[in-house]
Tab-separated table of C-alpha atoms in Angstrom:
chain	number	residue	atom	x	y	z
A	128	MET	CA	118.408	107.934	96.849
A	129	PHE	CA	115.722	106.420	94.601
A	130	GLY	CA	117.384	103.085	94.001
A	131	ASN	CA	115.773	101.065	96.783
A	132	THR	CA	112.333	100.938	95.115
A	133	ALA	CA	112.809	97.391	93.821
A	134	TYR	CA	114.028	96.233	97.233
A	135	VAL	CA	111.131	97.741	99.192
A	136	ALA	CA	108.571	96.571	96.617
A	137	SER	CA	110.016	93.056	96.879
A	138	ARG	CA	109.863	93.169	100.688
A	139	ALA	CA	106.273	94.382	100.524
A	140	LYS	CA	105.313	91.583	98.140
A	141	SER	CA	106.978	89.007	100.413
A	142	ARG	CA	105.078	90.330	103.425
A	143	ARG	CA	101.833	90.393	101.478
A	144	ASN	CA	102.255	86.726	100.590
A	145	LYS	CA	102.491	85.894	104.308
A	146	LEU	CA	99.146	87.488	105.162
A	147	ALA	CA	96.313	85.176	106.143
A	148	ASP	CA	94.211	84.183	103.138
A	149	LEU	CA	90.448	83.700	103.088
A	150	ALA	CA	90.741	79.984	103.867
A	151	ARG	CA	92.793	80.762	106.984
A	152	MET	CA	90.306	83.414	108.052
A	153	ARG	CA	87.486	80.908	107.732
A	154	GLN	CA	89.408	78.478	109.922
A	155	LEU	CA	89.704	81.191	112.565
A	156	ILE	CA	85.955	81.756	112.481
A	157	HIS	CA	85.476	78.140	113.557
A	158	GLN	CA	87.802	78.578	116.548
A	159	SER	CA	86.310	79.022	119.996
A	160	PRO	CA	86.819	82.448	121.632
A	161	ASP	CA	89.354	80.854	123.999
A	162	GLN	CA	91.367	79.449	121.072
A	163	LEU	CA	91.469	82.701	119.123
A	164	THR	CA	94.284	84.324	121.095
A	165	VAL	CA	96.634	81.438	120.311
A	166	ALA	CA	95.417	81.254	116.712
A	167	VAL	CA	96.004	84.975	116.098
A	168	SER	CA	99.412	84.731	117.770
A	169	ASN	CA	100.374	81.936	115.383
A	170	ILE	CA	99.731	83.970	112.225
A	171	GLY	CA	102.273	86.683	112.966
A	172	TYR	CA	101.148	88.530	116.073
A	173	SER	CA	103.005	86.603	118.792
A	174	ASP	CA	105.354	89.467	119.768
A	175	GLU	CA	102.455	91.823	120.388
A	176	ILE	CA	100.350	89.170	122.144
A	177	ASN	CA	103.291	88.539	124.491
A	178	LEU	CA	103.822	92.283	124.975
A	179	TYR	CA	100.262	92.848	126.193
A	180	ALA	CA	99.632	89.478	127.868
A	181	GLY	CA	100.579	90.828	131.289
A	182	LYS	CA	98.098	93.708	131.046
A	183	PHE	CA	95.068	92.390	129.146
A	184	ASN	CA	93.238	89.195	128.318
A	185	GLY	CA	90.553	87.988	125.940
A	186	GLY	CA	89.316	90.433	123.333
A	187	ASP	CA	91.240	93.391	124.808
A	188	LEU	CA	94.493	91.458	124.479
A	189	VAL	CA	93.926	90.576	120.832
A	190	GLU	CA	92.644	94.068	119.939
A	191	ALA	CA	95.668	95.787	121.467
A	192	ALA	CA	98.067	93.332	119.820
A	193	LEU	CA	96.493	93.779	116.382
A	194	THR	CA	96.566	97.562	116.552
A	195	HIS	CA	100.121	97.715	117.898
A	196	ASN	CA	101.343	95.359	115.182
A	197	LEU	CA	99.653	97.383	112.445
A	198	GLU	CA	101.014	100.697	113.715
A	199	SER	CA	104.541	99.301	113.952
A	200	GLU	CA	104.283	97.715	110.513
A	201	LEU	CA	103.143	100.963	108.904
A	202	GLU	CA	105.961	102.886	110.556
A	203	GLU	CA	108.549	100.313	109.461
A	204	ILE	CA	107.409	99.997	105.847
A	205	VAL	CA	107.297	103.782	105.376
A	206	SER	CA	110.768	104.140	106.920
A	207	MET	CA	112.134	101.726	104.291
A	208	CYS	CA	111.052	104.060	101.486
A	209	ASN	CA	112.689	107.249	100.300
A	210	GLY	CA	112.335	109.979	97.706
A	211	LYS	CA	109.314	110.083	95.431
A	212	VAL	CA	108.282	106.556	96.369
A	213	LYS	CA	108.030	107.551	100.016
A	214	SER	CA	105.952	110.595	99.082
A	215	LEU	CA	103.466	108.406	97.209
A	216	VAL	CA	103.266	105.850	99.996
A	217	GLU	CA	102.652	108.634	102.507
A	218	VAL	CA	99.750	109.929	100.422
A	219	TYR	CA	98.038	106.660	101.306
A	220	THR	CA	99.296	106.179	104.872
A	221	SER	CA	98.489	109.739	105.946
A	222	ARG	CA	94.830	108.665	106.100
A	223	PHE	CA	95.537	106.821	109.331
A	224	GLU	CA	96.219	110.076	111.181
A	225	TYR	CA	92.781	111.241	110.078
A	226	GLN	CA	91.309	107.968	111.336
A	227	ASN	CA	92.984	108.468	114.714
A	228	ALA	CA	91.493	111.955	114.881
A	229	LYS	CA	88.049	110.416	114.323
A	230	VAL	CA	88.687	107.859	117.065
A	231	VAL	CA	89.573	110.654	119.479
A	232	LEU	CA	86.545	112.767	118.565
A	233	ARG	CA	84.179	109.809	118.899
A	234	ALA	CA	85.683	108.864	122.258
A	235	VAL	CA	85.255	112.416	123.566
A	236	MET	CA	81.756	112.784	122.140
A	237	ASN	CA	80.562	109.490	123.608
A	238	ASP	CA	82.473	109.900	126.884
A	239	VAL	CA	84.305	106.615	126.302
A	240	ASP	CA	86.527	105.592	129.191
A	241	LEU	CA	90.188	106.324	128.427
A	242	ASP	CA	91.196	102.820	129.505
A	243	LYS	CA	88.853	101.306	126.935
A	244	VAL	CA	90.490	103.279	124.122
A	245	SER	CA	94.028	102.626	125.371
A	246	HIS	CA	93.281	98.904	125.605
A	247	SER	CA	92.183	98.519	121.996
A	248	ILE	CA	92.115	101.149	119.254
A	249	LEU	CA	95.033	103.266	120.531
A	250	PRO	CA	97.116	100.876	122.671
A	251	GLU	CA	99.054	102.785	125.297
A	252	LEU	CA	102.273	100.762	125.082
A	253	ASN	CA	102.878	102.175	121.610
A	254	GLN	CA	104.278	105.688	122.056
A	255	ILE	CA	102.742	106.737	118.734
A	256	ASN	CA	99.395	106.868	120.523
A	257	THR	CA	100.455	108.931	123.541
A	258	PRO	CA	99.519	112.353	122.044
A	259	TRP	CA	96.101	111.063	120.978
A	260	LEU	CA	95.371	109.575	124.385
A	261	LYS	CA	96.361	112.853	126.049
A	262	ILE	CA	93.821	114.710	123.913
A	263	ILE	CA	91.079	112.357	125.117
A	264	GLU	CA	92.244	112.709	128.709
A	265	ASN	CA	92.296	116.520	128.539
A	266	SER	CA	89.011	117.031	126.663
A	267	ASP	CA	85.536	117.305	128.107
A	268	GLU	CA	83.760	118.174	124.850
A	269	LEU	CA	84.332	118.101	121.082
A	270	ARG	CA	85.583	121.643	120.644
A	271	SER	CA	88.217	121.145	123.309
A	272	ALA	CA	89.564	118.106	121.441
A	273	VAL	CA	89.500	119.987	118.133
A	274	THR	CA	91.413	122.896	119.661
A	275	GLN	CA	94.151	120.493	120.749
A	276	MET	CA	94.394	119.261	117.136
A	277	ARG	CA	94.711	122.770	115.699
A	278	ARG	CA	98.381	122.297	114.750
A	279	LYS	CA	97.664	119.120	112.782
A	280	SER	CA	97.642	119.389	108.986
A	281	PHE	CA	93.832	119.326	109.080
A	282	GLY	CA	93.533	121.540	112.167
A	283	SER	CA	92.458	124.708	110.351
A	284	SER	CA	89.660	122.835	108.557
A	285	LEU	CA	88.283	121.603	111.869
A	286	MET	CA	88.655	124.984	113.583
A	287	ALA	CA	86.788	126.648	110.694
A	288	LEU	CA	83.593	124.823	111.673
A	289	PRO	CA	81.110	126.517	114.031
A	290	GLU	CA	81.533	126.081	117.778
A	291	ASP	CA	78.373	123.968	117.887
A	292	ALA	CA	79.392	121.667	115.003
A	293	ARG	CA	78.340	118.029	115.334
A	294	LEU	CA	80.627	115.006	115.335
A	295	SER	CA	79.481	114.163	111.800
A	296	ASP	CA	80.468	117.673	110.641
A	297	TYR	CA	84.000	117.176	111.946
A	298	GLU	CA	84.236	113.715	110.374
A	299	ASP	CA	83.041	115.063	107.019
A	300	ALA	CA	85.622	117.858	107.248
A	301	LEU	CA	88.368	115.307	107.898
A	302	ASP	CA	87.319	113.236	104.875
A	303	ARG	CA	87.168	116.273	102.612
A	304	HIS	CA	90.566	117.509	103.772
A	305	TYR	CA	92.264	114.139	103.314
A	306	PHE	CA	90.961	113.518	99.804
A	307	SER	CA	91.612	117.108	98.733
A	308	VAL	CA	95.220	117.082	99.940
A	309	ALA	CA	95.866	113.541	98.672
A	310	THR	CA	94.464	114.233	95.205
A	311	LYS	CA	96.495	117.444	94.844
A	312	ALA	CA	99.638	115.540	95.837
A	313	LEU	CA	99.091	113.179	92.894
A	314	SER	CA	99.329	115.735	90.087
A	315	SER	CA	102.203	113.870	88.387
A	316	THR	CA	101.450	112.184	85.064
A	317	LYS	CA	103.581	109.156	85.957
A	318	PRO	CA	101.666	105.845	85.976
A	319	SER	CA	102.038	105.191	89.710
A	320	ALA	CA	100.597	108.609	90.612
A	321	ARG	CA	97.850	108.283	88.006
A	322	TYR	CA	96.774	104.839	89.226
A	323	LEU	CA	96.731	105.955	92.848
A	324	ARG	CA	94.725	109.040	91.862
A	325	ASN	CA	92.190	106.785	90.111
A	326	TYR	CA	92.055	104.565	93.185
A	327	LEU	CA	91.267	107.559	95.388
A	328	ALA	CA	88.573	108.607	92.905
A	329	MET	CA	87.020	105.144	93.258
A	330	GLU	CA	87.062	105.459	97.047
A	331	ILE	CA	85.440	108.897	96.806
A	332	ASP	CA	82.712	107.572	94.502
A	333	HIS	CA	81.983	104.684	96.830
A	334	ARG	CA	81.784	106.980	99.868
A	335	ASN	CA	79.495	109.374	98.031
A	336	ILE	CA	77.176	106.589	96.889
A	337	LEU	CA	76.967	105.198	100.415
A	338	ASN	CA	76.367	108.670	101.846
A	339	ILE	CA	73.474	109.210	99.438
A	340	LEU	CA	71.957	105.809	100.229
A	341	GLU	CA	72.340	106.282	103.991
A	342	ALA	CA	70.998	109.832	103.903
A	343	GLN	CA	67.970	108.776	101.900
A	344	SER	CA	67.228	105.939	104.321
A	345	VAL	CA	67.070	108.339	107.290
A	346	GLY	CA	65.075	110.998	105.484
A	347	ILE	CA	67.697	113.673	104.816
A	348	ASN	CA	66.461	115.932	102.017
A	349	SER	CA	68.259	116.056	98.673
A	350	GLU	CA	69.774	119.518	99.127
A	351	ASP	CA	71.371	118.510	102.419
A	352	ILE	CA	72.623	115.283	100.827
A	353	SER	CA	74.644	117.257	98.282
A	354	GLU	CA	76.566	118.917	101.125
A	355	LEU	CA	77.807	115.483	102.227
A	356	LEU	CA	79.450	114.736	98.880
A	357	ILE	CA	83.215	114.792	98.400
A	358	PRO	CA	84.623	116.227	95.139
A	359	GLY	CA	87.046	114.118	93.107
A	360	GLY	CA	85.037	111.084	92.023
A	361	ARG	CA	84.695	109.870	88.458
A	362	MET	CA	81.354	108.049	88.503
A	363	LEU	CA	79.757	110.962	90.352
A	364	PRO	CA	81.828	113.993	89.271
A	365	SER	CA	81.351	117.354	90.948
A	366	SER	CA	79.307	118.484	87.948
A	367	SER	CA	76.631	115.937	88.938
A	368	PHE	CA	76.187	117.276	92.480
A	369	SER	CA	73.566	119.874	91.490
A	370	SER	CA	71.513	117.157	89.808
A	371	ILE	CA	71.779	114.974	92.919
A	372	ALA	CA	70.790	117.971	95.064
A	373	ALA	CA	67.607	118.240	93.017
A	374	GLY	CA	66.754	114.559	92.638
A	375	GLY	CA	68.576	112.666	95.389
A	376	LYS	CA	68.951	108.907	95.015
A	377	ASP	CA	66.928	108.763	91.784
A	378	SER	CA	69.290	111.211	90.099
A	379	MET	CA	72.276	109.257	91.382
A	380	MET	CA	70.874	106.035	89.935
A	381	ASP	CA	70.341	107.693	86.539
A	382	ILE	CA	73.952	108.890	86.505
A	383	LEU	CA	75.338	105.509	87.577
A	384	ARG	CA	73.204	103.662	85.038
A	385	SER	CA	75.162	105.294	82.215
A	386	SER	CA	78.580	104.873	83.849
A	387	SER	CA	81.064	102.427	82.333
A	388	LYS	CA	82.868	102.185	85.682
A	389	LEU	CA	80.091	100.314	87.490
A	390	ASP	CA	78.309	97.008	86.904
A	391	PHE	CA	74.902	98.579	87.335
A	392	ALA	CA	72.921	95.334	87.110
A	393	GLU	CA	74.922	93.815	89.953
A	394	PHE	CA	74.671	97.049	91.914
A	395	GLU	CA	70.876	96.943	91.643
A	396	GLN	CA	70.844	93.337	92.858
A	397	LEU	CA	72.947	94.320	95.864
A	398	LEU	CA	70.605	97.202	96.645
A	399	SER	CA	67.709	94.755	96.582
A	400	ARG	CA	69.580	92.429	98.940
A	401	SER	CA	70.423	95.359	101.210
A	402	LYS	CA	66.747	96.232	101.367
A	403	ASP	CA	65.898	92.657	102.366
A	404	VAL	CA	68.467	92.568	105.188
A	405	ARG	CA	67.933	96.233	106.114
A	406	SER	CA	71.640	96.939	105.913
A	407	LEU	CA	74.066	98.362	103.361
A	408	ASP	CA	76.608	95.670	104.264
A	409	PRO	CA	76.232	93.819	100.913
A	410	VAL	CA	77.014	97.038	99.013
A	411	ILE	CA	79.871	97.988	101.361
A	412	THR	CA	81.482	94.549	100.989
A	413	TRP	CA	81.137	94.689	97.196
A	414	PHE	CA	82.730	98.131	97.060
A	415	LYS	CA	85.615	96.930	99.234
A	416	ASN	CA	86.189	93.983	96.915
A	417	GLN	CA	86.207	96.313	93.900
A	418	GLU	CA	88.795	98.520	95.592
A	419	HIS	CA	90.994	95.543	96.443
A	420	LYS	CA	90.825	94.220	92.876
A	421	PHE	CA	91.821	97.613	91.510
A	422	MET	CA	94.678	97.874	94.005
A	423	GLN	CA	95.887	94.387	93.076
A	424	ARG	CA	95.745	95.154	89.364
A	425	MET	CA	97.714	98.388	89.643
A	426	SER	CA	100.287	96.626	91.829
A	427	TYR	CA	100.846	93.873	89.264
A	428	LEU	CA	101.024	96.292	86.325
A	429	HIS	CA	103.793	98.319	87.999
A	430	PRO	CA	105.789	95.864	90.138
A	431	VAL	CA	108.748	98.209	90.694
A	432	SER	CA	107.005	101.281	92.058
A	433	ALA	CA	105.189	102.561	95.128
A	434	LEU	CA	102.063	100.631	94.127
A	435	PRO	CA	103.028	97.139	95.428
A	436	ILE	CA	104.012	98.790	98.718
A	437	ILE	CA	100.641	100.530	98.984
A	438	HIS	CA	98.915	97.293	97.983
A	439	TYR	CA	100.615	95.475	100.848
A	440	ILE	CA	99.638	98.199	103.320
A	441	CYS	CA	96.048	98.042	102.106
A	442	MET	CA	95.906	94.254	102.522
A	443	LYS	CA	97.624	94.395	105.925
A	444	VAL	CA	95.009	96.879	107.114
A	445	GLN	CA	92.298	94.580	105.769
A	446	GLU	CA	93.789	91.560	107.559
A	447	VAL	CA	93.683	93.415	110.867
A	448	ALA	CA	90.130	94.594	110.163
A	449	ASP	CA	89.025	91.023	109.377
A	450	LEU	CA	90.692	89.651	112.502
A	451	ARG	CA	88.951	92.302	114.589
A	452	ILE	CA	85.594	91.312	113.103
A	453	ILE	CA	86.251	87.647	113.847
A	454	VAL	CA	87.400	88.248	117.433
A	455	ARG	CA	84.594	90.661	118.268
A	456	GLY	CA	82.032	88.495	116.506
A	457	ARG	CA	83.030	85.260	118.216
A	458	LEU	CA	83.064	86.950	121.633
A	459	ALA	CA	79.616	88.396	120.921
A	460	GLY	CA	78.314	84.985	119.841
A	461	LEU	CA	77.530	85.959	116.248
A	462	PRO	CA	76.752	83.081	113.845
A	463	GLU	CA	79.674	81.885	111.734
A	464	ASP	CA	77.877	82.592	108.438
A	465	VAL	CA	77.399	86.236	109.452
A	466	LEU	CA	81.123	86.590	110.139
A	467	GLU	CA	82.053	84.911	106.845
A	468	ALA	CA	79.899	87.417	104.970
A	469	HIS	CA	81.864	90.314	106.449
A	470	ILE	CA	85.466	89.241	105.854
A	471	MET	CA	87.423	89.904	102.685
């Protein structure tokens, strides 16, 4: 049955309109840490706050509630879809399994207490997280965790790495596998598939640019930088990788300067600001805004398709990310202007 596309797209749009806007987020920033739990509960997370209130408090309570709500929302919205629309939506939502794999690997690598993970990023009361938590519990080093993931869609890519592979090697392999599989799944010439393919290409370009900038800042040589790059971008196509391997950041800047897909003057200004604050945060925030604008545009151009559904999921994920930043930041005593600069 393909006929429920209009219904699901309409539901997604309705839910998107209920998400907290920037003005509401700014109001939350001005709340005291003690007020934040109630404030977050009042914008759509009351069921999850109540669910975890008997187990956690403070930041742990809000973190667990946010994650549980997001996981349940993703599961529900995907279950509403069917046919080709569902396949397209799952191209986007499949990334969250890769993110969970990264969470598990980081927890094992850094010997993070299982309770800490189950109280926040992978809340234990949601059965979706049980297999992931068991991997953490049963692993004493990275390779052990990877072996337990061998039957996942990306398992063979992880197992193909050397026994002594680093965490970053596994994370890079996960990124490469996701974007490779996702791009191949979008071979259709239909507008919704084409727009989503272009969106993924934008994400790939942004990741590659950030990887080059980060690698250069820590002294990684140009040849090694090229190994970090993910194929599939449009601003930095695969054909440019050999040039970047030879010239590093300078070659990248030359390529981007001639690209019609990037406001190079603004990009240079952001790089200058990043240098002043010794952080790539200004560039990262700008890239995120560009991605959101593209997602919004493709959603509006094709209102009865998978795109408004994916747009809602994207904005829901961003809402949860912003709320996490606010909660963590307020509890850590960060200045309000710093928090405002990091929310979307």
